[in-house]
Tab-separated table of N, CA, C and O in Angstrom:
chain	number	residue	atom	x	y	z
A	1	UNK	N	-8.759	25.924	-1.882
A	1	UNK	CA	-8.225	25.306	-2.664
A	1	UNK	C	-7.112	24.346	-2.423
A	1	UNK	O	-6.357	24.854	-1.467
A	2	UNK	N	-6.606	23.292	-2.726
A	2	UNK	CA	-5.456	22.777	-2.372
A	2	UNK	C	-4.226	23.227	-2.779
A	2	UNK	O	-4.190	24.012	-3.746
A	3	UNK	N	-2.984	22.790	-2.266
A	3	UNK	CA	-1.739	23.196	-2.491
A	3	UNK	C	-1.280	22.338	-3.824
A	3	UNK	O	-1.214	21.382	-4.054
A	4	UNK	N	-1.023	23.176	-4.883
A	4	UNK	CA	-0.496	22.455	-6.324
A	4	UNK	C	0.477	21.839	-6.095
A	4	UNK	O	0.793	20.659	-6.789
A	5	UNK	N	1.677	21.908	-5.403
A	5	UNK	CA	2.613	21.516	-5.076
A	5	UNK	C	2.542	20.213	-4.478
A	5	UNK	O	3.332	19.391	-4.889
A	6	UNK	N	1.873	19.893	-3.712
A	6	UNK	CA	1.304	18.576	-3.036
A	6	UNK	C	0.963	17.830	-4.051
A	6	UNK	O	1.151	16.307	-3.653
A	7	UNK	N	-0.112	18.175	-5.141
A	7	UNK	CA	-0.703	17.413	-5.983
A	7	UNK	C	0.596	17.049	-7.013
A	7	UNK	O	0.504	15.982	-8.103
A	8	UNK	N	1.621	17.482	-6.876
A	8	UNK	CA	2.760	17.193	-7.768
A	8	UNK	C	3.499	16.192	-7.463
A	8	UNK	O	4.806	15.715	-8.056
A	9	UNK	N	3.554	15.562	-6.119
A	9	UNK	CA	4.430	14.776	-5.554
A	9	UNK	C	4.078	13.570	-6.402
A	9	UNK	O	3.245	13.338	-6.909
A	10	UNK	N	5.298	12.584	-6.313
A	10	UNK	CA	5.030	10.969	-7.095
A	10	UNK	C	3.694	10.467	-6.478
A	10	UNK	O	3.292	10.551	-5.113
A	11	UNK	N	2.904	9.582	-7.419
A	11	UNK	CA	1.917	9.035	-7.212
A	11	UNK	C	2.039	8.042	-5.976
A	11	UNK	O	0.933	7.886	-5.293
A	12	UNK	N	3.205	7.430	-6.016
A	12	UNK	CA	3.313	6.232	-4.856
A	12	UNK	C	3.300	7.100	-3.200
A	12	UNK	O	2.630	6.496	-2.464
A	13	UNK	N	3.886	8.465	-3.316
A	13	UNK	CA	3.782	8.891	-2.002
A	13	UNK	C	2.565	9.493	-1.782
A	13	UNK	O	1.953	9.239	-0.637
A	14	UNK	N	1.673	9.961	-2.915
A	14	UNK	CA	0.195	10.495	-2.700
A	14	UNK	C	-0.687	8.837	-2.114
A	14	UNK	O	-1.374	9.242	-1.239
A	15	UNK	N	-0.427	7.742	-2.807
A	15	UNK	CA	-1.052	6.650	-2.635
A	15	UNK	C	-0.624	6.246	-0.684
A	15	UNK	O	-1.503	6.164	0.060
A	16	UNK	N	0.546	6.537	-0.571
A	16	UNK	CA	1.053	6.017	0.776
A	16	UNK	C	0.450	6.938	1.611
A	16	UNK	O	-0.130	6.349	3.125
A	17	UNK	N	-0.048	8.343	1.644
A	17	UNK	CA	-0.608	9.188	2.454
A	17	UNK	C	-2.169	8.743	2.512
A	17	UNK	O	-2.525	9.022	3.668
A	18	UNK	N	-2.497	8.726	1.728
A	18	UNK	CA	-3.967	7.957	1.570
A	18	UNK	C	-4.270	6.544	2.306
A	18	UNK	O	-5.157	6.703	3.108
A	19	UNK	N	-3.313	5.944	2.018
A	19	UNK	CA	-3.256	4.684	2.930
A	19	UNK	C	-3.189	4.629	4.320
A	19	UNK	O	-3.889	4.349	4.948
A	20	UNK	N	-2.386	5.597	4.497
A	20	UNK	CA	-1.985	5.800	6.015
A	20	UNK	C	-3.176	6.287	6.681
A	20	UNK	O	-3.531	6.042	8.044
A	21	UNK	N	-4.200	7.244	6.233
A	21	UNK	CA	-5.187	7.741	6.574
A	21	UNK	C	-6.292	6.642	6.809
A	21	UNK	O	-6.844	6.532	7.757
A	22	UNK	N	-6.086	5.927	5.955
A	22	UNK	CA	-7.344	4.850	5.866
A	22	UNK	C	-6.840	3.773	7.182
A	22	UNK	O	-7.919	3.246	7.633
A	23	UNK	N	-5.680	3.220	7.280
A	23	UNK	CA	-5.248	2.279	8.077
A	23	UNK	C	-5.518	3.298	9.588
A	23	UNK	O	-5.723	2.266	10.551
A	24	UNK	N	-5.446	4.270	9.753
A	24	UNK	CA	-5.636	5.005	10.640
A	24	UNK	C	-7.240	4.840	11.290
A	24	UNK	O	-6.971	5.244	12.683
A	25	UNK	N	-7.849	4.856	10.496
A	25	UNK	CA	-9.500	4.982	10.835
A	25	UNK	C	-9.905	3.669	11.396
A	25	UNK	O	-9.207	2.623	11.088
A	26	UNK	N	-10.980	4.224	12.269
A	26	UNK	CA	-11.919	3.038	12.626
A	26	UNK	C	-12.828	2.241	11.671
A	26	UNK	O	-13.205	1.172	12.114
A	27	UNK	N	-13.014	2.872	10.673
A	27	UNK	CA	-13.641	2.082	9.429
A	27	UNK	C	-13.793	2.969	8.474
A	27	UNK	O	-12.940	3.499	8.079
A	28	UNK	N	-14.608	2.666	7.287
A	28	UNK	CA	-14.573	3.185	6.094
A	28	UNK	C	-14.669	4.685	6.140
A	28	UNK	O	-15.192	5.603	6.951
A	29	UNK	N	-13.803	5.333	5.083
A	29	UNK	CA	-13.873	6.626	5.149
A	29	UNK	C	-14.253	7.136	3.575
A	29	UNK	O	-13.859	6.755	2.788
A	30	UNK	N	-14.705	8.339	3.786
A	30	UNK	CA	-15.248	9.163	2.203
A	30	UNK	C	-14.033	9.757	1.633
A	30	UNK	O	-13.106	10.002	2.597
A	31	UNK	N	-13.848	10.344	0.499
A	31	UNK	CA	-12.706	10.950	0.117
A	31	UNK	C	-12.549	12.198	0.838
A	31	UNK	O	-11.507	12.683	1.124
A	32	UNK	N	-13.855	13.106	1.099
A	32	UNK	CA	-13.797	14.071	1.893
A	32	UNK	C	-13.065	13.859	3.446
A	32	UNK	O	-12.078	14.920	3.782
A	33	UNK	N	-13.392	12.679	3.685
A	33	UNK	CA	-12.794	12.763	5.486
A	33	UNK	C	-11.288	12.283	5.019
A	33	UNK	O	-10.404	12.392	5.814
A	34	UNK	N	-10.915	11.490	4.046
A	34	UNK	CA	-9.344	11.165	3.845
A	34	UNK	C	-8.620	12.587	3.659
A	34	UNK	O	-7.493	12.825	4.254
A	35	UNK	N	-9.458	13.580	2.909
A	35	UNK	CA	-8.813	14.682	2.478
A	35	UNK	C	-8.401	15.343	3.885
A	35	UNK	O	-7.225	16.053	3.979
A	36	UNK	N	-9.461	15.520	4.717
A	36	UNK	CA	-9.396	16.177	6.035
A	36	UNK	C	-8.203	15.559	6.882
A	36	UNK	O	-7.514	16.366	7.638
A	37	UNK	N	-8.072	14.205	6.792
A	37	UNK	CA	-7.053	13.867	7.544
A	37	UNK	C	-5.700	13.913	6.671
A	37	UNK	O	-4.686	14.239	7.711
A	38	UNK	N	-5.402	13.975	5.645
A	38	UNK	CA	-4.300	14.356	4.935
A	38	UNK	C	-3.920	15.635	5.231
A	38	UNK	O	-2.983	15.795	4.732
A	39	UNK	N	-4.560	16.453	5.734
A	39	UNK	CA	-4.410	17.806	6.213
A	39	UNK	C	-4.940	18.923	5.030
A	39	UNK	O	-4.578	20.093	5.128
A	40	UNK	N	-5.741	18.326	4.000
A	40	UNK	CA	-6.494	19.192	3.517
A	40	UNK	C	-5.571	19.758	2.199
A	40	UNK	O	-5.711	20.524	1.224
A	41	UNK	N	-4.287	19.362	2.001
A	41	UNK	CA	-3.249	19.572	0.776
A	41	UNK	C	-3.437	19.242	-0.369
A	41	UNK	O	-2.868	19.724	-1.282
A	42	UNK	N	-4.328	18.531	-0.399
A	42	UNK	CA	-4.761	17.727	-1.777
A	42	UNK	C	-6.350	17.988	-2.064
A	42	UNK	O	-7.194	18.253	-1.276
A	43	UNK	N	-6.596	18.314	-3.326
A	43	UNK	CA	-7.668	18.508	-3.745
A	43	UNK	C	-8.801	17.558	-3.626
A	43	UNK	O	-8.259	16.153	-3.730
A	44	UNK	N	-9.814	17.496	-3.465
A	44	UNK	CA	-10.941	16.148	-3.170
A	44	UNK	C	-10.767	15.459	-4.536
A	44	UNK	O	-10.782	14.233	-4.401
A	45	UNK	N	-10.972	16.140	-5.728
A	45	UNK	CA	-10.845	15.314	-6.857
A	45	UNK	C	-9.647	14.621	-7.155
A	45	UNK	O	-9.450	13.240	-7.463
A	46	UNK	N	-8.623	15.011	-6.686
A	46	UNK	CA	-7.351	14.289	-6.493
A	46	UNK	C	-7.203	12.964	-5.158
A	46	UNK	O	-6.920	12.040	-5.677
A	47	UNK	N	-8.009	13.350	-4.299
A	47	UNK	CA	-8.014	12.117	-3.253
A	47	UNK	C	-9.060	11.274	-3.979
A	47	UNK	O	-8.811	10.062	-3.887
A	48	UNK	N	-9.780	11.592	-4.609
A	48	UNK	CA	-10.901	10.302	-5.205
A	48	UNK	C	-10.072	9.623	-6.346
A	48	UNK	O	-10.615	8.502	-6.549
A	49	UNK	N	-9.475	10.396	-7.396
A	49	UNK	CA	-8.667	9.815	-8.207
A	49	UNK	C	-7.975	8.701	-7.518
A	49	UNK	O	-7.518	7.540	-7.988
A	50	UNK	N	-7.102	8.959	-6.544
A	50	UNK	CA	-6.208	8.018	-5.636
A	50	UNK	C	-6.956	7.024	-5.462
A	50	UNK	O	-6.631	5.838	-5.589
A	51	UNK	N	-8.102	6.925	-4.711
A	51	UNK	CA	-9.005	5.960	-3.795
A	51	UNK	C	-9.332	5.071	-5.226
A	51	UNK	O	-9.285	4.076	-5.211
A	52	UNK	N	-9.582	5.858	-5.983
A	52	UNK	CA	-10.182	5.069	-7.436
A	52	UNK	C	-9.133	3.966	-7.883
A	52	UNK	O	-9.454	2.823	-8.222
A	53	UNK	N	-7.728	4.870	-7.875
A	53	UNK	CA	-6.845	3.951	-8.479
A	53	UNK	C	-6.487	2.651	-7.676
A	53	UNK	O	-6.151	1.623	-7.900
A	54	UNK	N	-6.380	3.059	-6.234
A	54	UNK	CA	-6.193	2.017	-5.023
A	54	UNK	C	-7.398	1.054	-5.269
A	54	UNK	O	-6.933	-0.068	-5.019
A	55	UNK	N	-8.649	1.258	-5.590
A	55	UNK	CA	-9.620	0.240	-5.805
A	55	UNK	C	-9.242	-0.373	-6.942
A	55	UNK	O	-9.566	-1.857	-6.941
A	56	UNK	N	-8.696	0.217	-8.049
A	56	UNK	CA	-8.610	-0.761	-9.145
A	56	UNK	C	-7.486	-1.805	-9.104
A	56	UNK	O	-7.505	-3.106	-9.677
A	57	UNK	N	-6.422	-1.470	-8.275
A	57	UNK	CA	-5.262	-2.414	-7.930
A	57	UNK	C	-5.708	-3.509	-7.018
A	57	UNK	O	-4.951	-4.428	-6.590
A	58	UNK	N	-7.235	-3.329	-6.282
A	58	UNK	CA	-7.552	-4.034	-5.151
A	58	UNK	C	-6.812	-3.795	-3.980
A	58	UNK	O	-6.725	-4.598	-2.866
A	59	UNK	N	-6.248	-2.528	-3.741
A	59	UNK	CA	-5.562	-2.102	-2.294
A	59	UNK	C	-6.580	-1.685	-1.389
A	59	UNK	O	-6.394	-1.785	0.120
A	60	UNK	N	-7.722	-1.441	-2.105
A	60	UNK	CA	-8.843	-0.876	-1.010
A	60	UNK	C	-10.298	-1.593	-1.585
A	60	UNK	O	-10.396	-1.501	-2.800
A	61	UNK	N	-11.155	-1.734	-0.900
A	61	UNK	CA	-12.675	-1.938	-1.195
A	61	UNK	C	-13.476	-0.440	-0.940
A	61	UNK	O	-12.958	0.250	-0.355
A	62	UNK	N	-14.598	-0.626	-1.656
A	62	UNK	CA	-15.577	0.407	-1.057
A	62	UNK	C	-16.863	-0.073	-1.299
A	62	UNK	O	-17.285	-1.014	-1.975
A	63	UNK	N	-17.743	0.853	-0.557
A	63	UNK	CA	-18.957	0.470	-0.273
A	63	UNK	C	-19.914	1.818	-0.660
A	63	UNK	O	-19.273	2.971	-0.255
A	64	UNK	N	-21.090	1.755	-1.036
A	64	UNK	CA	-22.060	3.140	-1.313
A	64	UNK	C	-21.906	3.741	0.163
A	64	UNK	O	-22.427	3.094	1.119
A	65	UNK	N	-21.910	4.971	-0.091
A	65	UNK	CA	-22.284	5.990	1.348
A	65	UNK	C	-22.784	7.167	0.756
A	65	UNK	O	-22.378	8.023	0.050
A	66	UNK	N	-23.940	7.189	0.712
A	66	UNK	CA	-24.652	8.561	0.387
A	66	UNK	C	-24.707	8.375	-1.404
A	66	UNK	O	-24.897	7.303	-1.789
A	67	UNK	N	-24.110	9.486	-2.159
A	67	UNK	CA	-24.148	9.755	-3.275
A	67	UNK	C	-22.807	9.189	-3.736
A	67	UNK	O	-22.327	9.296	-4.837
A	68	UNK	N	-21.758	8.915	-2.856
A	68	UNK	CA	-20.534	8.227	-3.195
A	68	UNK	C	-19.910	7.189	-2.765
A	68	UNK	O	-20.823	6.261	-2.487
A	69	UNK	N	-18.760	6.934	-2.310
A	69	UNK	CA	-18.229	5.647	-1.756
A	69	UNK	C	-17.325	6.020	-0.599
A	69	UNK	O	-17.030	7.071	-0.305
A	70	UNK	N	-17.463	5.040	0.423
A	70	UNK	CA	-16.689	5.031	1.220
A	70	UNK	C	-15.604	3.776	1.293
A	70	UNK	O	-15.836	2.843	0.907
A	71	UNK	N	-14.349	4.005	1.621
A	71	UNK	CA	-13.268	3.287	1.317
A	71	UNK	C	-12.652	2.701	2.677
A	71	UNK	O	-12.643	3.191	3.615
A	72	UNK	N	-12.115	1.223	2.253
A	72	UNK	CA	-11.563	0.489	3.462
A	72	UNK	C	-10.435	-0.019	2.951
A	72	UNK	O	-10.421	-0.746	1.846
A	73	UNK	N	-9.017	-0.129	3.616
A	73	UNK	CA	-7.876	-0.829	3.132
A	73	UNK	C	-8.214	-2.523	3.131
A	73	UNK	O	-8.945	-2.835	3.803
A	74	UNK	N	-7.778	-3.141	2.197
A	74	UNK	CA	-7.884	-4.638	1.921
A	74	UNK	C	-7.005	-5.238	2.781
A	74	UNK	O	-7.305	-6.406	3.326
A	75	UNK	N	-5.948	-4.659	3.278
A	75	UNK	CA	-5.068	-5.397	4.119
A	75	UNK	C	-4.058	-4.281	4.937
A	75	UNK	O	-4.050	-3.086	4.498
A	76	UNK	N	-3.200	-4.643	5.976
A	76	UNK	CA	-2.728	-3.724	6.749
A	76	UNK	C	-1.151	-3.349	5.857
A	76	UNK	O	-0.741	-4.077	4.842
A	77	UNK	N	-0.495	-2.410	6.464
A	77	UNK	CA	0.777	-1.996	6.064
A	77	UNK	C	1.948	-3.288	5.663
A	77	UNK	O	2.174	-3.327	4.417
A	78	UNK	N	1.861	-4.122	6.865
A	78	UNK	CA	2.783	-5.299	6.509
A	78	UNK	C	2.350	-6.167	5.337
A	78	UNK	O	2.871	-6.974	4.031
A	79	UNK	N	0.742	-6.489	5.215
A	79	UNK	CA	0.282	-7.107	4.175
A	79	UNK	C	0.455	-6.668	2.549
A	79	UNK	O	0.658	-7.330	1.713
A	80	UNK	N	0.446	-5.249	2.661
A	80	UNK	CA	0.683	-4.616	1.190
A	80	UNK	C	2.052	-4.732	1.014
A	80	UNK	O	2.143	-5.206	-0.328
A	81	UNK	N	2.858	-4.624	1.626
A	81	UNK	CA	4.228	-4.753	1.308
A	81	UNK	C	4.695	-6.184	0.902
A	81	UNK	O	5.172	-6.286	-0.291
A	82	UNK	N	4.134	-7.089	1.476
A	82	UNK	CA	4.284	-8.620	1.104
A	82	UNK	C	3.597	-8.887	-0.315
A	82	UNK	O	4.448	-9.381	-1.098
A	83	UNK	N	2.670	-8.332	-0.436
A	83	UNK	CA	1.923	-8.092	-1.593
A	83	UNK	C	2.811	-7.645	-2.938
A	83	UNK	O	3.255	-8.257	-3.796
A	84	UNK	N	3.500	-6.622	-2.705
A	84	UNK	CA	4.291	-5.988	-3.608
A	84	UNK	C	5.637	-6.941	-3.698
A	84	UNK	O	5.999	-6.799	-4.699
A	85	UNK	N	6.297	-7.158	-2.622
A	85	UNK	CA	7.244	-8.420	-2.742
A	85	UNK	C	6.833	-9.517	-3.727
A	85	UNK	O	7.766	-9.739	-4.641
A	86	UNK	N	5.711	-10.093	-3.552
A	86	UNK	CA	5.542	-11.510	-4.419
A	86	UNK	C	5.398	-10.709	-5.698
A	86	UNK	O	5.799	-11.426	-6.596
A	87	UNK	N	4.574	-9.637	-5.936
A	87	UNK	CA	4.329	-9.010	-7.306
A	87	UNK	C	5.557	-8.616	-8.197
A	87	UNK	O	5.968	-9.170	-9.286
A	88	UNK	N	6.732	-8.172	-7.515
A	88	UNK	CA	7.952	-8.071	-8.017
A	88	UNK	C	8.718	-9.451	-8.379
A	88	UNK	O	9.457	-9.667	-9.123
A	89	UNK	N	8.436	-10.309	-7.351
A	89	UNK	CA	9.084	-11.943	-7.741
A	89	UNK	C	8.343	-12.357	-8.847
A	89	UNK	O	9.263	-13.068	-9.499
A	90	UNK	N	7.006	-12.017	-8.983
A	90	UNK	CA	6.494	-12.770	-10.252
A	90	UNK	C	6.827	-12.036	-11.385
A	90	UNK	O	6.666	-12.862	-12.437
A	91	UNK	N	7.527	-10.869	-11.317
A	91	UNK	CA	7.713	-10.472	-12.803
A	91	UNK	C	9.276	-11.045	-13.414
A	91	UNK	O	9.330	-10.711	-14.521
A	92	UNK	N	9.960	-12.017	-12.570
A	92	UNK	CA	11.308	-12.328	-13.093
A	92	UNK	C	11.197	-13.827	-13.361
A	92	UNK	O	10.764	-14.507	-12.394
A	93	UNK	N	11.545	-14.373	-14.483
A	93	UNK	CA	11.521	-15.765	-14.680
A	93	UNK	C	12.569	-16.623	-13.710
A	93	UNK	O	12.104	-17.482	-13.298
A	94	UNK	N	13.367	-16.155	-13.459
A	94	UNK	CA	14.442	-16.635	-12.656
A	94	UNK	C	14.216	-16.353	-11.155
A	94	UNK	O	15.109	-15.586	-10.648
A	95	UNK	N	13.409	-17.027	-10.471
A	95	UNK	CA	12.955	-16.812	-9.210
A	95	UNK	C	14.168	-17.107	-8.323
A	95	UNK	O	14.177	-16.421	-7.451
A	96	UNK	N	14.938	-18.332	-8.538
A	96	UNK	CA	15.792	-18.624	-7.916
A	96	UNK	C	16.910	-17.456	-7.604
A	96	UNK	O	17.371	-17.153	-6.572
A	97	UNK	N	17.226	-16.924	-8.783
A	97	UNK	CA	18.062	-15.699	-8.923
A	97	UNK	C	17.857	-14.545	-7.922
A	97	UNK	O	18.759	-14.142	-7.075
A	98	UNK	N	16.572	-14.380	-8.015
A	98	UNK	CA	16.001	-13.356	-7.437
A	98	UNK	C	16.111	-13.374	-5.792
A	98	UNK	O	16.365	-12.663	-5.277
A	99	UNK	N	15.399	-14.620	-5.347
A	99	UNK	CA	15.710	-14.907	-4.017
A	99	UNK	C	16.753	-15.110	-3.503
A	99	UNK	O	17.203	-14.711	-2.354
A	100	UNK	N	18.029	-15.762	-4.112
A	100	UNK	CA	19.410	-15.681	-3.986
A	100	UNK	C	19.868	-14.239	-3.652
A	100	UNK	O	20.485	-14.279	-2.440
A	101	UNK	N	19.384	-13.374	-4.526
A	101	UNK	CA	20.282	-12.160	-4.227
A	101	UNK	C	19.610	-11.251	-2.933
A	101	UNK	O	19.962	-10.641	-2.271
A	102	UNK	N	17.923	-11.552	-3.182
A	102	UNK	CA	17.376	-10.942	-1.824
A	102	UNK	C	17.855	-11.664	-0.722
A	102	UNK	O	18.275	-10.817	0.505
A	103	UNK	N	18.012	-12.921	-0.456
A	103	UNK	CA	18.391	-13.541	0.809
A	103	UNK	C	19.995	-12.928	1.442
A	103	UNK	O	20.388	-12.729	2.344
A	104	UNK	N	20.850	-12.899	0.028
A	104	UNK	CA	22.274	-12.763	0.355
A	104	UNK	C	22.498	-11.225	0.894
A	104	UNK	O	23.659	-10.722	1.385
A	105	UNK	N	21.575	-10.288	0.774
A	105	UNK	CA	21.532	-8.949	1.105
A	105	UNK	C	20.616	-8.972	2.352
A	105	UNK	O	20.842	-7.746	2.976
A	106	UNK	N	20.289	-9.571	3.149
A	106	UNK	CA	19.513	-9.524	4.403
A	106	UNK	C	20.460	-9.073	5.328
A	106	UNK	O	21.683	-9.698	5.332
A	107	UNK	N	20.249	-8.738	6.232
A	107	UNK	CA	20.960	-8.336	7.472
A	107	UNK	C	21.142	-9.385	8.098
A	107	UNK	O	20.323	-10.424	8.255
A	108	UNK	N	22.118	-9.840	9.373
A	108	UNK	CA	22.201	-10.968	10.297
A	108	UNK	C	20.552	-11.045	11.101
A	108	UNK	O	20.291	-12.368	11.065
A	109	UNK	N	19.947	-10.130	11.475
A	109	UNK	CA	18.671	-10.194	12.247
A	109	UNK	C	17.901	-10.459	11.324
A	109	UNK	O	16.829	-11.600	11.546
A	110	UNK	N	17.521	-9.880	10.320
A	110	UNK	CA	16.646	-10.416	9.375
A	110	UNK	C	16.724	-11.826	8.764
A	110	UNK	O	15.879	-12.714	8.595
A	111	UNK	N	17.908	-12.233	8.357
A	111	UNK	CA	17.989	-13.583	8.038
A	111	UNK	C	17.721	-14.685	9.061
A	111	UNK	O	17.283	-15.543	9.073
A	112	UNK	N	18.018	-14.175	10.175
A	112	UNK	CA	17.575	-14.872	11.577
A	112	UNK	C	16.187	-15.322	11.730
A	112	UNK	O	15.446	-15.967	11.908
A	113	UNK	N	15.433	-13.930	11.564
A	113	UNK	CA	13.931	-13.750	11.474
A	113	UNK	C	13.549	-14.797	10.566
A	113	UNK	O	12.681	-15.548	10.635
A	114	UNK	N	13.725	-14.405	9.109
A	114	UNK	CA	13.301	-15.299	7.834
A	114	UNK	C	13.450	-16.818	8.444
A	114	UNK	O	12.723	-17.640	8.203
A	115	UNK	N	14.754	-17.379	8.916
A	115	UNK	CA	15.092	-18.481	8.964
A	115	UNK	C	13.884	-19.019	10.232
A	115	UNK	O	13.425	-20.086	9.953
A	116	UNK	N	13.774	-18.534	11.045
A	116	UNK	CA	12.866	-18.847	12.242
A	116	UNK	C	11.419	-18.908	11.431
A	116	UNK	O	10.749	-19.789	12.015
A	117	UNK	N	10.895	-18.115	10.770
A	117	UNK	CA	9.844	-18.100	9.862
A	117	UNK	C	9.539	-19.217	9.333
A	117	UNK	O	8.461	-19.976	9.138
A	118	UNK	N	10.594	-19.574	8.471
A	118	UNK	CA	10.690	-20.748	7.578
A	118	UNK	C	10.516	-22.097	8.306
A	118	UNK	O	10.094	-23.013	8.014
A	119	UNK	N	11.084	-21.982	9.526
A	119	UNK	CA	11.174	-23.216	10.281
A	119	UNK	C	9.573	-23.444	11.216
A	119	UNK	O	9.723	-24.463	12.075
A	120	UNK	N	8.935	-22.468	11.119
A	120	UNK	CA	7.757	-22.614	11.730
A	120	UNK	C	7.730	-21.519	13.206
A	120	UNK	O	6.784	-22.271	14.017
A	121	UNK	N	9.044	-21.223	13.143
A	121	UNK	CA	9.091	-20.613	14.837
A	121	UNK	C	8.583	-19.364	15.305
A	121	UNK	O	8.690	-18.926	16.483
A	122	UNK	N	8.280	-18.465	13.953
A	122	UNK	CA	7.924	-17.114	14.168
A	122	UNK	C	6.417	-16.911	14.501
A	122	UNK	O	5.871	-17.703	14.421
A	123	UNK	N	6.071	-15.688	14.518
A	123	UNK	CA	4.748	-15.292	14.761
A	123	UNK	C	4.054	-14.934	13.758
A	123	UNK	O	3.432	-13.891	13.941
A	124	UNK	N	4.748	-15.361	12.609
A	124	UNK	CA	3.750	-14.499	11.213
A	124	UNK	C	2.499	-15.182	11.112
A	124	UNK	O	1.976	-16.232	11.559
A	125	UNK	N	1.449	-14.203	10.637
A	125	UNK	CA	0.264	-14.703	10.615
A	125	UNK	C	0.039	-15.830	9.204
A	125	UNK	O	0.836	-15.708	8.666
């Protein structure tokens, strides 16, 4: 049986652990395989619920595997972070203010990198 304290962690932390397992895999994983990778501290039903929520958010895809599903992430960690940043930006009507504050808080190195990317000099996909 799983550790009840593990299942009381914030949903974002649980999702991050499940996503990390999927990103490390060579292919689709079943909920049982994900449970083994995350150390078995979560009940299989909890892992299945987390995977279902990630599927509903479009963060993972799923395909039939036996009587259940196997899950694959739709993008890598960087892609997911970028999608979250876009979602946060879309929540505010004053995009200029949000972007201005974001840029004003960048480190010198991040500002240099962003400038290079905007000028087409970076290695962004």
